[in-house]
């Protein structure tokens, strides 16, 4: 497996492959890899000649210093995991300086309102940080396909918007959320949960499922109220938001008009911030 830490060597290598007509799939990650990430990697491997996985904890997308400092990281384990899938994967694992040249400068984007609600409302400048690093990575790697998880649905829509805003010649492939047996969406942040908190965290998925079951029976206000009342029963859970929003423009809705809605949730479970979402129809 080839591991690159600098842009020029990676680009020289990729240019050779592209000149030989190889198609390139790209999976951006922040490491602490789990089966959710690996499902994206496997999809890329089955659809492309070459798969590039980036492992980079992007400082500019963290709005809290302590969150960045405690973000799980285990590069040796990540490389082992990737190697166990395929020895052919190309890993890009740059230092911050390599991508940001010492200066943590954010770029300007027009998110067309996609950053107004949910994560955008609760984590200021988070998506500008995400778009800044993805813009850099897309420009460096120039892949044919990029694989993003529906687990971070708002991020995925923002990157779809970025691709059209910046005219990237890359197709985003949406990948379904991978969950543990009891429904908890896999996340690097789950590493910070102990066994009992992990069980309690499954209530977020239960809340999303409750919304899916009741969407044609109760009003959206009633669903939201019942979910927040129910989550109050768990002292470990601090709900940040539960929202039903349009899949396309991500605007929260109070009435069902089309079938293109998703329920979105964010909550702290024992101090660890988790997000999840579910398609309602
Ligand atoms: P991260 O390392 O958290 O930045 O995630 C890298 C990519 O993996 C993003 O496109 C995520 O949406 C995706 N991802 C993370 N967790 C999951 C999951 N449980 N199922 C599917 N994709 C995921």
PDB file of C-alpha atoms and ligand atoms in Angstrom:
ATOM      1  CA  UNK A   1       0.000   0.000   0.000  1.00  0.00           C
ATOM      2  CA  UNK A   2       1.359   3.419  -0.953  1.00  0.00           C
ATOM      3  CA  UNK A   3       1.186   6.195   1.647  1.00  0.00           C
ATOM      4  CA  UNK A   4       1.785   9.768   0.523  1.00  0.00           C
ATOM      5  CA  UNK A   5       2.357  12.698   2.840  1.00  0.00           C
ATOM      6  CA  UNK A   6       3.114  15.427   0.300  1.00  0.00           C
ATOM      7  CA  UNK A   7       1.014  16.808  -2.520  1.00  0.00           C
ATOM      8  CA  UNK A   8       3.586  16.809  -5.314  1.00  0.00           C
ATOM      9  CA  UNK A   9       4.618  13.173  -4.977  1.00  0.00           C
ATOM     10  CA  UNK A  10       0.979  12.099  -4.781  1.00  0.00           C
ATOM     11  CA  UNK A  11       0.061  14.152  -7.848  1.00  0.00           C
ATOM     12  CA  UNK A  12       3.004  12.795  -9.871  1.00  0.00           C
ATOM     13  CA  UNK A  13       1.941   9.274  -9.021  1.00  0.00           C
ATOM     14  CA  UNK A  14      -1.739   9.917  -9.818  1.00  0.00           C
ATOM     15  CA  UNK A  15      -0.891  11.710 -13.087  1.00  0.00           C
ATOM     16  CA  UNK A  16       0.945   8.618 -14.287  1.00  0.00           C
ATOM     17  CA  UNK A  17      -2.047   6.472 -13.497  1.00  0.00           C
ATOM     18  CA  UNK A  18      -4.471   8.909 -15.154  1.00  0.00           C
ATOM     19  CA  UNK A  19      -2.295   9.041 -18.274  1.00  0.00           C
ATOM     20  CA  UNK A  20      -2.698   5.287 -18.428  1.00  0.00           C
ATOM     21  CA  UNK A  21      -6.481   5.736 -18.443  1.00  0.00           C
ATOM     22  CA  UNK A  22      -7.095   4.569 -14.877  1.00  0.00           C
ATOM     23  CA  UNK A  23     -10.269   5.777 -13.168  1.00  0.00           C
ATOM     24  CA  UNK A  24      -9.857   7.201  -9.684  1.00  0.00           C
ATOM     25  CA  UNK A  25     -12.241   6.974  -6.744  1.00  0.00           C
ATOM     26  CA  UNK A  26     -11.660   9.181  -3.704  1.00  0.00           C
ATOM     27  CA  UNK A  27     -12.777   8.647  -0.104  1.00  0.00           C
ATOM     28  CA  UNK A  28     -12.037  11.594   2.228  1.00  0.00           C
ATOM     29  CA  UNK A  29     -11.901  10.680   5.941  1.00  0.00           C
ATOM     30  CA  UNK A  30     -10.637  11.976   9.252  1.00  0.00           C
ATOM     31  CA  UNK A  31      -9.373   8.535  10.246  1.00  0.00           C
ATOM     32  CA  UNK A  32     -10.308   6.376  13.262  1.00  0.00           C
ATOM     33  CA  UNK A  33     -11.742   4.202  10.546  1.00  0.00           C
ATOM     34  CA  UNK A  34     -14.710   1.893  11.104  1.00  0.00           C
ATOM     35  CA  UNK A  35     -17.004  -0.197   8.939  1.00  0.00           C
ATOM     36  CA  UNK A  36     -18.890   2.924   7.795  1.00  0.00           C
ATOM     37  CA  UNK A  37     -15.709   4.304   6.215  1.00  0.00           C
ATOM     38  CA  UNK A  38     -14.798   0.874   4.884  1.00  0.00           C
ATOM     39  CA  UNK A  39     -18.141   0.564   3.087  1.00  0.00           C
ATOM     40  CA  UNK A  40     -17.240   3.735   1.140  1.00  0.00           C
ATOM     41  CA  UNK A  41     -13.772   2.368   0.403  1.00  0.00           C
ATOM     42  CA  UNK A  42     -15.207  -0.943  -0.799  1.00  0.00           C
ATOM     43  CA  UNK A  43     -17.675   0.846  -3.068  1.00  0.00           C
ATOM     44  CA  UNK A  44     -14.857   2.891  -4.568  1.00  0.00           C
ATOM     45  CA  UNK A  45     -12.725  -0.211  -5.088  1.00  0.00           C
ATOM     46  CA  UNK A  46     -15.498  -2.011  -6.912  1.00  0.00           C
ATOM     47  CA  UNK A  47     -16.235   0.994  -9.181  1.00  0.00           C
ATOM     48  CA  UNK A  48     -12.729   2.280  -9.981  1.00  0.00           C
ATOM     49  CA  UNK A  49      -9.258   1.140 -11.027  1.00  0.00           C
ATOM     50  CA  UNK A  50      -7.632   3.151  -8.233  1.00  0.00           C
ATOM     51  CA  UNK A  51      -8.909   4.187  -4.816  1.00  0.00           C
ATOM     52  CA  UNK A  52      -7.399   7.088  -2.880  1.00  0.00           C
ATOM     53  CA  UNK A  53      -8.285   7.400   0.816  1.00  0.00           C
ATOM     54  CA  UNK A  54      -7.324  10.593   2.601  1.00  0.00           C
ATOM     55  CA  UNK A  55      -6.801  10.543   6.350  1.00  0.00           C
ATOM     56  CA  UNK A  56      -6.643  14.056   7.700  1.00  0.00           C
ATOM     57  CA  UNK A  57      -8.155  15.570  10.837  1.00  0.00           C
ATOM     58  CA  UNK A  58      -9.125  18.938   9.425  1.00  0.00           C
ATOM     59  CA  UNK A  59      -8.576  21.595  12.121  1.00  0.00           C
ATOM     60  CA  UNK A  60     -10.684  24.267  10.395  1.00  0.00           C
ATOM     61  CA  UNK A  61     -13.935  22.333  10.683  1.00  0.00           C
ATOM     62  CA  UNK A  62     -13.781  22.074  14.480  1.00  0.00           C
ATOM     63  CA  UNK A  63     -15.538  24.874  16.302  1.00  0.00           C
ATOM     64  CA  UNK A  64     -14.276  23.730  19.715  1.00  0.00           C
ATOM     65  CA  UNK A  65     -10.572  23.320  20.516  1.00  0.00           C
ATOM     66  CA  UNK A  66     -11.223  20.510  23.026  1.00  0.00           C
ATOM     67  CA  UNK A  67     -13.219  18.609  20.368  1.00  0.00           C
ATOM     68  CA  UNK A  68     -10.263  18.781  17.970  1.00  0.00           C
ATOM     69  CA  UNK A  69      -7.792  17.788  20.691  1.00  0.00           C
ATOM     70  CA  UNK A  70      -9.787  14.741  21.749  1.00  0.00           C
ATOM     71  CA  UNK A  71     -10.822  13.582  18.269  1.00  0.00           C
ATOM     72  CA  UNK A  72      -9.933   9.853  18.054  1.00  0.00           C
ATOM     73  CA  UNK A  73      -6.885   8.997  15.985  1.00  0.00           C
ATOM     74  CA  UNK A  74      -4.993   5.748  15.343  1.00  0.00           C
ATOM     75  CA  UNK A  75      -3.140   5.894  12.022  1.00  0.00           C
ATOM     76  CA  UNK A  76      -1.439   2.482  12.445  1.00  0.00           C
ATOM     77  CA  UNK A  77      -4.769   0.763  13.004  1.00  0.00           C
ATOM     78  CA  UNK A  78      -6.297   2.685  10.058  1.00  0.00           C
ATOM     79  CA  UNK A  79      -3.528   1.541   7.735  1.00  0.00           C
ATOM     80  CA  UNK A  80      -3.918  -2.065   8.937  1.00  0.00           C
ATOM     81  CA  UNK A  81      -7.648  -1.923   8.275  1.00  0.00           C
ATOM     82  CA  UNK A  82      -7.176  -0.512   4.789  1.00  0.00           C
ATOM     83  CA  UNK A  83      -4.477  -3.071   4.033  1.00  0.00           C
ATOM     84  CA  UNK A  84      -6.855  -5.847   5.098  1.00  0.00           C
ATOM     85  CA  UNK A  85      -9.241  -4.725   2.336  1.00  0.00           C
ATOM     86  CA  UNK A  86      -6.677  -4.201  -0.401  1.00  0.00           C
ATOM     87  CA  UNK A  87      -2.969  -3.619  -0.713  1.00  0.00           C
ATOM     88  CA  UNK A  88      -3.639  -1.427  -3.750  1.00  0.00           C
ATOM     89  CA  UNK A  89      -5.276   1.448  -1.876  1.00  0.00           C
ATOM     90  CA  UNK A  90      -3.422   4.765  -2.067  1.00  0.00           C
ATOM     91  CA  UNK A  91      -3.423   6.676   1.230  1.00  0.00           C
ATOM     92  CA  UNK A  92      -2.971  10.430   1.441  1.00  0.00           C
ATOM     93  CA  UNK A  93      -2.062  11.390   5.016  1.00  0.00           C
ATOM     94  CA  UNK A  94      -0.745  14.972   4.944  1.00  0.00           C
ATOM     95  CA  UNK A  95       0.330  17.204   7.818  1.00  0.00           C
ATOM     96  CA  UNK A  96      -1.737  20.370   8.344  1.00  0.00           C
ATOM     97  CA  UNK A  97       1.095  22.497   6.912  1.00  0.00           C
ATOM     98  CA  UNK A  98       0.981  20.602   3.656  1.00  0.00           C
ATOM     99  CA  UNK A  99      -2.664  21.506   3.024  1.00  0.00           C
ATOM    100  CA  UNK A 100      -2.818  24.909   4.712  1.00  0.00           C
ATOM    101  CA  UNK A 101       0.772  26.182   4.210  1.00  0.00           C
ATOM    102  CA  UNK A 102       0.926  27.256   7.822  1.00  0.00           C
ATOM    103  CA  UNK A 103      -2.046  29.580   7.501  1.00  0.00           C
ATOM    104  CA  UNK A 104      -5.490  28.259   8.484  1.00  0.00           C
ATOM    105  CA  UNK A 105      -7.249  30.377   5.884  1.00  0.00           C
ATOM    106  CA  UNK A 106     -10.860  29.623   5.015  1.00  0.00           C
ATOM    107  CA  UNK A 107     -12.201  30.002   1.467  1.00  0.00           C
ATOM    108  CA  UNK A 108     -15.468  31.658   0.443  1.00  0.00           C
ATOM    109  CA  UNK A 109     -18.397  29.562  -0.702  1.00  0.00           C
ATOM    110  CA  UNK A 110     -21.987  30.063  -1.685  1.00  0.00           C
ATOM    111  CA  UNK A 111     -23.825  27.247   0.048  1.00  0.00           C
ATOM    112  CA  UNK A 112     -27.196  28.421  -1.281  1.00  0.00           C
ATOM    113  CA  UNK A 113     -28.646  28.326   2.225  1.00  0.00           C
ATOM    114  CA  UNK A 114     -27.722  24.661   2.846  1.00  0.00           C
ATOM    115  CA  UNK A 115     -25.688  25.707   5.897  1.00  0.00           C
ATOM    116  CA  UNK A 116     -28.503  27.701   7.536  1.00  0.00           C
ATOM    117  CA  UNK A 117     -29.965  24.991   9.724  1.00  0.00           C
ATOM    118  CA  UNK A 118     -28.981  21.999  11.874  1.00  0.00           C
ATOM    119  CA  UNK A 119     -25.181  21.531  11.917  1.00  0.00           C
ATOM    120  CA  UNK A 120     -24.666  24.905  10.262  1.00  0.00           C
ATOM    121  CA  UNK A 121     -26.733  26.619  12.953  1.00  0.00           C
ATOM    122  CA  UNK A 122     -25.069  24.816  15.872  1.00  0.00           C
ATOM    123  CA  UNK A 123     -21.454  24.647  14.701  1.00  0.00           C
ATOM    124  CA  UNK A 124     -20.430  28.039  13.424  1.00  0.00           C
ATOM    125  CA  UNK A 125     -18.099  27.961  10.387  1.00  0.00           C
ATOM    126  CA  UNK A 126     -18.018  24.136  10.499  1.00  0.00           C
ATOM    127  CA  UNK A 127     -19.116  23.778   6.871  1.00  0.00           C
ATOM    128  CA  UNK A 128     -16.775  26.514   5.630  1.00  0.00           C
ATOM    129  CA  UNK A 129     -13.964  24.418   7.158  1.00  0.00           C
ATOM    130  CA  UNK A 130     -15.308  21.226   5.561  1.00  0.00           C
ATOM    131  CA  UNK A 131     -15.729  22.864   2.150  1.00  0.00           C
ATOM    132  CA  UNK A 132     -12.270  24.473   2.369  1.00  0.00           C
ATOM    133  CA  UNK A 133     -10.527  21.152   2.914  1.00  0.00           C
ATOM    134  CA  UNK A 134     -12.667  19.201   0.430  1.00  0.00           C
ATOM    135  CA  UNK A 135     -12.070  21.921  -2.173  1.00  0.00           C
ATOM    136  CA  UNK A 136      -8.304  21.503  -1.612  1.00  0.00           C
ATOM    137  CA  UNK A 137      -8.474  17.703  -1.705  1.00  0.00           C
ATOM    138  CA  UNK A 138     -10.647  17.626  -4.843  1.00  0.00           C
ATOM    139  CA  UNK A 139      -8.235  20.034  -6.590  1.00  0.00           C
ATOM    140  CA  UNK A 140      -5.209  17.939  -5.597  1.00  0.00           C
ATOM    141  CA  UNK A 141      -6.572  14.487  -6.388  1.00  0.00           C
ATOM    142  CA  UNK A 142      -8.813  15.237  -9.393  1.00  0.00           C
ATOM    143  CA  UNK A 143     -10.676  11.984  -8.952  1.00  0.00           C
ATOM    144  CA  UNK A 144     -13.519  10.788 -11.159  1.00  0.00           C
ATOM    145  CA  UNK A 145     -15.758   9.774  -8.252  1.00  0.00           C
ATOM    146  CA  UNK A 146     -15.948  10.821  -4.599  1.00  0.00           C
ATOM    147  CA  UNK A 147     -17.695   8.724  -1.945  1.00  0.00           C
ATOM    148  CA  UNK A 148     -19.607  10.391   0.875  1.00  0.00           C
ATOM    149  CA  UNK A 149     -21.776   8.887   3.622  1.00  0.00           C
ATOM    150  CA  UNK A 150     -25.436   9.767   4.147  1.00  0.00           C
ATOM    151  CA  UNK A 151     -24.598   9.636   7.858  1.00  0.00           C
ATOM    152  CA  UNK A 152     -23.491  13.269   7.364  1.00  0.00           C
ATOM    153  CA  UNK A 153     -26.335  14.164   5.027  1.00  0.00           C
ATOM    154  CA  UNK A 154     -26.053  17.943   5.334  1.00  0.00           C
ATOM    155  CA  UNK A 155     -22.317  17.714   4.599  1.00  0.00           C
ATOM    156  CA  UNK A 156     -23.059  15.522   1.578  1.00  0.00           C
ATOM    157  CA  UNK A 157     -25.536  18.093   0.178  1.00  0.00           C
ATOM    158  CA  UNK A 158     -23.010  20.875   0.801  1.00  0.00           C
ATOM    159  CA  UNK A 159     -20.350  18.974  -1.136  1.00  0.00           C
ATOM    160  CA  UNK A 160     -22.807  18.312  -3.994  1.00  0.00           C
ATOM    161  CA  UNK A 161     -23.369  22.081  -4.058  1.00  0.00           C
ATOM    162  CA  UNK A 162     -19.585  22.716  -3.937  1.00  0.00           C
ATOM    163  CA  UNK A 163     -19.051  20.418  -6.927  1.00  0.00           C
ATOM    164  CA  UNK A 164     -21.474  22.418  -9.045  1.00  0.00           C
ATOM    165  CA  UNK A 165     -20.340  25.817  -7.699  1.00  0.00           C
ATOM    166  CA  UNK A 166     -16.673  25.087  -8.511  1.00  0.00           C
ATOM    167  CA  UNK A 167     -17.406  23.033 -11.645  1.00  0.00           C
ATOM    168  CA  UNK A 168     -15.440  20.018 -10.433  1.00  0.00           C
ATOM    169  CA  UNK A 169     -15.458  17.208 -12.924  1.00  0.00           C
ATOM    170  CA  UNK A 170     -16.211  14.684 -10.211  1.00  0.00           C
ATOM    171  CA  UNK A 171     -19.325  12.664  -9.418  1.00  0.00           C
ATOM    172  CA  UNK A 172     -20.383  12.302  -5.808  1.00  0.00           C
ATOM    173  CA  UNK A 173     -21.640   8.845  -4.881  1.00  0.00           C
ATOM    174  CA  UNK A 174     -23.978   8.738  -1.889  1.00  0.00           C
ATOM    175  CA  UNK A 175     -23.372   5.805   0.449  1.00  0.00           C
ATOM    176  CA  UNK A 176     -25.939   4.543   2.954  1.00  0.00           C
ATOM    177  CA  UNK A 177     -25.344   4.806   6.695  1.00  0.00           C
ATOM    178  CA  UNK A 178     -23.773   1.741   8.277  1.00  0.00           C
ATOM    179  CA  UNK A 179     -25.106   0.936  11.756  1.00  0.00           C
ATOM    180  CA  UNK A 180     -24.319  -1.403  14.610  1.00  0.00           C
ATOM    181  CA  UNK A 181     -26.776  -4.274  15.169  1.00  0.00           C
ATOM    182  CA  UNK A 182     -28.833  -2.162  17.552  1.00  0.00           C
ATOM    183  CA  UNK A 183     -29.075   0.730  15.090  1.00  0.00           C
ATOM    184  CA  UNK A 184     -26.419   3.129  16.364  1.00  0.00           C
ATOM    185  CA  UNK A 185     -24.831   4.866  13.368  1.00  0.00           C
ATOM    186  CA  UNK A 186     -21.124   4.001  13.288  1.00  0.00           C
ATOM    187  CA  UNK A 187     -18.982   7.037  14.018  1.00  0.00           C
ATOM    188  CA  UNK A 188     -15.389   7.670  15.039  1.00  0.00           C
ATOM    189  CA  UNK A 189     -16.829   9.543  18.009  1.00  0.00           C
ATOM    190  CA  UNK A 190     -18.452   6.324  19.294  1.00  0.00           C
ATOM    191  CA  UNK A 191     -14.925   5.416  20.455  1.00  0.00           C
ATOM    192  CA  UNK A 192     -15.433   7.957  23.212  1.00  0.00           C
ATOM    193  CA  UNK A 193     -18.553   6.205  24.548  1.00  0.00           C
ATOM    194  CA  UNK A 194     -18.426   3.496  27.188  1.00  0.00           C
ATOM    195  CA  UNK A 195     -20.579   0.378  26.870  1.00  0.00           C
ATOM    196  CA  UNK A 196     -23.610   1.781  28.687  1.00  0.00           C
ATOM    197  CA  UNK A 197     -23.495   5.162  26.893  1.00  0.00           C
ATOM    198  CA  UNK A 198     -23.318   3.307  23.601  1.00  0.00           C
ATOM    199  CA  UNK A 199     -26.556   1.483  24.498  1.00  0.00           C
ATOM    200  CA  UNK A 200     -28.186   4.767  25.520  1.00  0.00           C
ATOM    201  CA  UNK A 201     -27.055   6.373  22.256  1.00  0.00           C
ATOM    202  CA  UNK A 202     -29.275   3.935  20.316  1.00  0.00           C
ATOM    203  CA  UNK A 203     -32.195   6.127  21.467  1.00  0.00           C
ATOM    204  CA  UNK A 204     -31.219   8.616  18.765  1.00  0.00           C
ATOM    205  CA  UNK A 205     -31.915   6.026  16.075  1.00  0.00           C
ATOM    206  CA  UNK A 206     -35.099   5.023  17.927  1.00  0.00           C
ATOM    207  CA  UNK A 207     -36.232   8.665  17.812  1.00  0.00           C
ATOM    208  CA  UNK A 208     -35.641   8.795  14.040  1.00  0.00           C
ATOM    209  CA  UNK A 209     -37.585   5.560  13.604  1.00  0.00           C
ATOM    210  CA  UNK A 210     -40.422   6.887  15.745  1.00  0.00           C
ATOM    211  CA  UNK A 211     -40.659   9.845  13.344  1.00  0.00           C
ATOM    212  CA  UNK A 212     -40.694   7.503  10.356  1.00  0.00           C
ATOM    213  CA  UNK A 213     -43.489   5.393  11.886  1.00  0.00           C
ATOM    214  CA  UNK A 214     -45.640   8.363  12.886  1.00  0.00           C
ATOM    215  CA  UNK A 215     -45.078  10.742   9.995  1.00  0.00           C
ATOM    216  CA  UNK A 216     -48.489  10.027   8.441  1.00  0.00           C
ATOM    217  CA  UNK A 217     -50.311   9.828  11.778  1.00  0.00           C
ATOM    218  CA  UNK A 218     -49.098  12.749  13.909  1.00  0.00           C
ATOM    219  CA  UNK A 219     -48.256  16.353  13.056  1.00  0.00           C
ATOM    220  CA  UNK A 220     -44.582  17.268  12.854  1.00  0.00           C
ATOM    221  CA  UNK A 221     -44.972  19.445  15.969  1.00  0.00           C
ATOM    222  CA  UNK A 222     -46.412  16.461  17.866  1.00  0.00           C
ATOM    223  CA  UNK A 223     -43.609  14.181  16.694  1.00  0.00           C
ATOM    224  CA  UNK A 224     -40.961  16.711  17.737  1.00  0.00           C
ATOM    225  CA  UNK A 225     -42.576  17.200  21.124  1.00  0.00           C
ATOM    226  CA  UNK A 226     -42.899  13.480  21.846  1.00  0.00           C
ATOM    227  CA  UNK A 227     -39.305  12.853  20.860  1.00  0.00           C
ATOM    228  CA  UNK A 228     -37.873  15.628  22.996  1.00  0.00           C
ATOM    229  CA  UNK A 229     -40.104  14.577  25.946  1.00  0.00           C
ATOM    230  CA  UNK A 230     -38.984  10.985  25.613  1.00  0.00           C
ATOM    231  CA  UNK A 231     -35.281  11.855  25.422  1.00  0.00           C
ATOM    232  CA  UNK A 232     -35.631  13.872  28.643  1.00  0.00           C
ATOM    233  CA  UNK A 233     -35.998  10.493  30.388  1.00  0.00           C
ATOM    234  CA  UNK A 234     -32.301   9.818  29.793  1.00  0.00           C
ATOM    235  CA  UNK A 235     -30.108  11.990  31.963  1.00  0.00           C
ATOM    236  CA  UNK A 236     -27.090  11.144  29.757  1.00  0.00           C
ATOM    237  CA  UNK A 237     -28.768  12.629  26.644  1.00  0.00           C
ATOM    238  CA  UNK A 238     -28.850  16.331  25.919  1.00  0.00           C
ATOM    239  CA  UNK A 239     -30.834  16.899  22.729  1.00  0.00           C
ATOM    240  CA  UNK A 240     -29.502  19.677  20.537  1.00  0.00           C
ATOM    241  CA  UNK A 241     -32.030  19.441  17.730  1.00  0.00           C
ATOM    242  CA  UNK A 242     -34.548  17.122  16.172  1.00  0.00           C
ATOM    243  CA  UNK A 243     -35.726  18.438  12.812  1.00  0.00           C
ATOM    244  CA  UNK A 244     -37.667  17.172   9.820  1.00  0.00           C
ATOM    245  CA  UNK A 245     -36.254  18.848   6.741  1.00  0.00           C
ATOM    246  CA  UNK A 246     -36.499  18.837   2.970  1.00  0.00           C
ATOM    247  CA  UNK A 247     -33.786  16.604   1.456  1.00  0.00           C
ATOM    248  CA  UNK A 248     -32.967  19.068  -1.296  1.00  0.00           C
ATOM    249  CA  UNK A 249     -32.762  22.495   0.359  1.00  0.00           C
ATOM    250  CA  UNK A 250     -32.479  21.167   3.946  1.00  0.00           C
ATOM    251  CA  UNK A 251     -35.102  23.617   5.194  1.00  0.00           C
ATOM    252  CA  UNK A 252     -36.999  22.408   8.262  1.00  0.00           C
ATOM    253  CA  UNK A 253     -40.672  21.785   7.478  1.00  0.00           C
ATOM    254  CA  UNK A 254     -43.835  21.721   9.557  1.00  0.00           C
ATOM    255  CA  UNK A 255     -46.080  20.075   6.970  1.00  0.00           C
ATOM    256  CA  UNK A 256     -45.495  17.082   4.709  1.00  0.00           C
ATOM    257  CA  UNK A 257     -45.898  18.075   1.060  1.00  0.00           C
ATOM    258  CA  UNK A 258     -43.602  15.744  -0.855  1.00  0.00           C
ATOM    259  CA  UNK A 259     -41.950  12.474   0.072  1.00  0.00           C
ATOM    260  CA  UNK A 260     -38.442  13.886   0.016  1.00  0.00           C
ATOM    261  CA  UNK A 261     -37.980  14.509   3.705  1.00  0.00           C
ATOM    262  CA  UNK A 262     -35.519  13.306   6.296  1.00  0.00           C
ATOM    263  CA  UNK A 263     -35.455  13.427  10.059  1.00  0.00           C
ATOM    264  CA  UNK A 264     -32.220  14.805  11.534  1.00  0.00           C
ATOM    265  CA  UNK A 265     -31.008  14.577  15.102  1.00  0.00           C
ATOM    266  CA  UNK A 266     -28.013  15.864  17.076  1.00  0.00           C
ATOM    267  CA  UNK A 267     -27.456  15.224  20.765  1.00  0.00           C
ATOM    268  CA  UNK A 268     -24.769  14.942  23.363  1.00  0.00           C
ATOM    269  CA  UNK A 269     -24.671  11.457  24.878  1.00  0.00           C
ATOM    270  CA  UNK A 270     -22.526  11.405  28.024  1.00  0.00           C
ATOM    271  CA  UNK A 271     -20.809  14.531  26.696  1.00  0.00           C
ATOM    272  CA  UNK A 272     -20.110  13.121  23.216  1.00  0.00           C
ATOM    273  CA  UNK A 273     -21.820  14.924  20.349  1.00  0.00           C
ATOM    274  CA  UNK A 274     -23.505  12.522  17.918  1.00  0.00           C
ATOM    275  CA  UNK A 275     -25.563  13.121  14.768  1.00  0.00           C
ATOM    276  CA  UNK A 276     -27.806  10.869  12.712  1.00  0.00           C
ATOM    277  CA  UNK A 277     -30.588  11.101  10.134  1.00  0.00           C
ATOM    278  CA  UNK A 278     -33.150   8.893   8.432  1.00  0.00           C
ATOM    279  CA  UNK A 279     -35.131   9.085   5.218  1.00  0.00           C
ATOM    280  CA  UNK A 280     -38.817   9.175   6.147  1.00  0.00           C
ATOM    281  CA  UNK A 281     -40.383   7.498   3.107  1.00  0.00           C
TER     282      UNK A 281
HETATM  283  P1  LIG B   1     -15.350  11.258   8.816  1.00  0.00           P
HETATM  284  O1  LIG B   1     -14.095  10.483   8.974  1.00  0.00           O
HETATM  285  O2  LIG B   1     -16.250  11.205  10.003  1.00  0.00           O
HETATM  286  O3  LIG B   1     -15.121  12.657   8.293  1.00  0.00           O
HETATM  287  O4  LIG B   1     -16.175  10.526   7.675  1.00  0.00           O
HETATM  288  C1  LIG B   1     -15.637  10.303   6.394  1.00  0.00           C
HETATM  289  C2  LIG B   1     -16.728   9.829   5.478  1.00  0.00           C
HETATM  290  O5  LIG B   1     -17.281   8.615   5.995  1.00  0.00           O
HETATM  291  C3  LIG B   1     -17.898  10.821   5.364  1.00  0.00           C
HETATM  292  O6  LIG B   1     -18.355  10.842   4.023  1.00  0.00           O
HETATM  293  C4  LIG B   1     -18.922  10.227   6.291  1.00  0.00           C
HETATM  294  O7  LIG B   1     -20.250  10.585   5.953  1.00  0.00           O
HETATM  295  C5  LIG B   1     -18.693   8.751   6.069  1.00  0.00           C
HETATM  296  N1  LIG B   1     -19.217   7.973   7.192  1.00  0.00           N
HETATM  297  C6  LIG B   1     -18.945   8.151   8.513  1.00  0.00           C
HETATM  298  N2  LIG B   1     -19.667   7.287   9.260  1.00  0.00           N
HETATM  299  C7  LIG B   1     -20.412   6.554   8.398  1.00  0.00           C
HETATM  300  C8  LIG B   1     -21.368   5.509   8.542  1.00  0.00           C
HETATM  301  N3  LIG B   1     -21.725   5.034   9.738  1.00  0.00           N
HETATM  302  N4  LIG B   1     -21.929   4.988   7.430  1.00  0.00           N
HETATM  303  C9  LIG B   1     -21.587   5.471   6.199  1.00  0.00           C
HETATM  304  N5  LIG B   1     -20.705   6.449   6.001  1.00  0.00           N
HETATM  305  C10 LIG B   1     -20.124   6.998   7.076  1.00  0.00           C
END
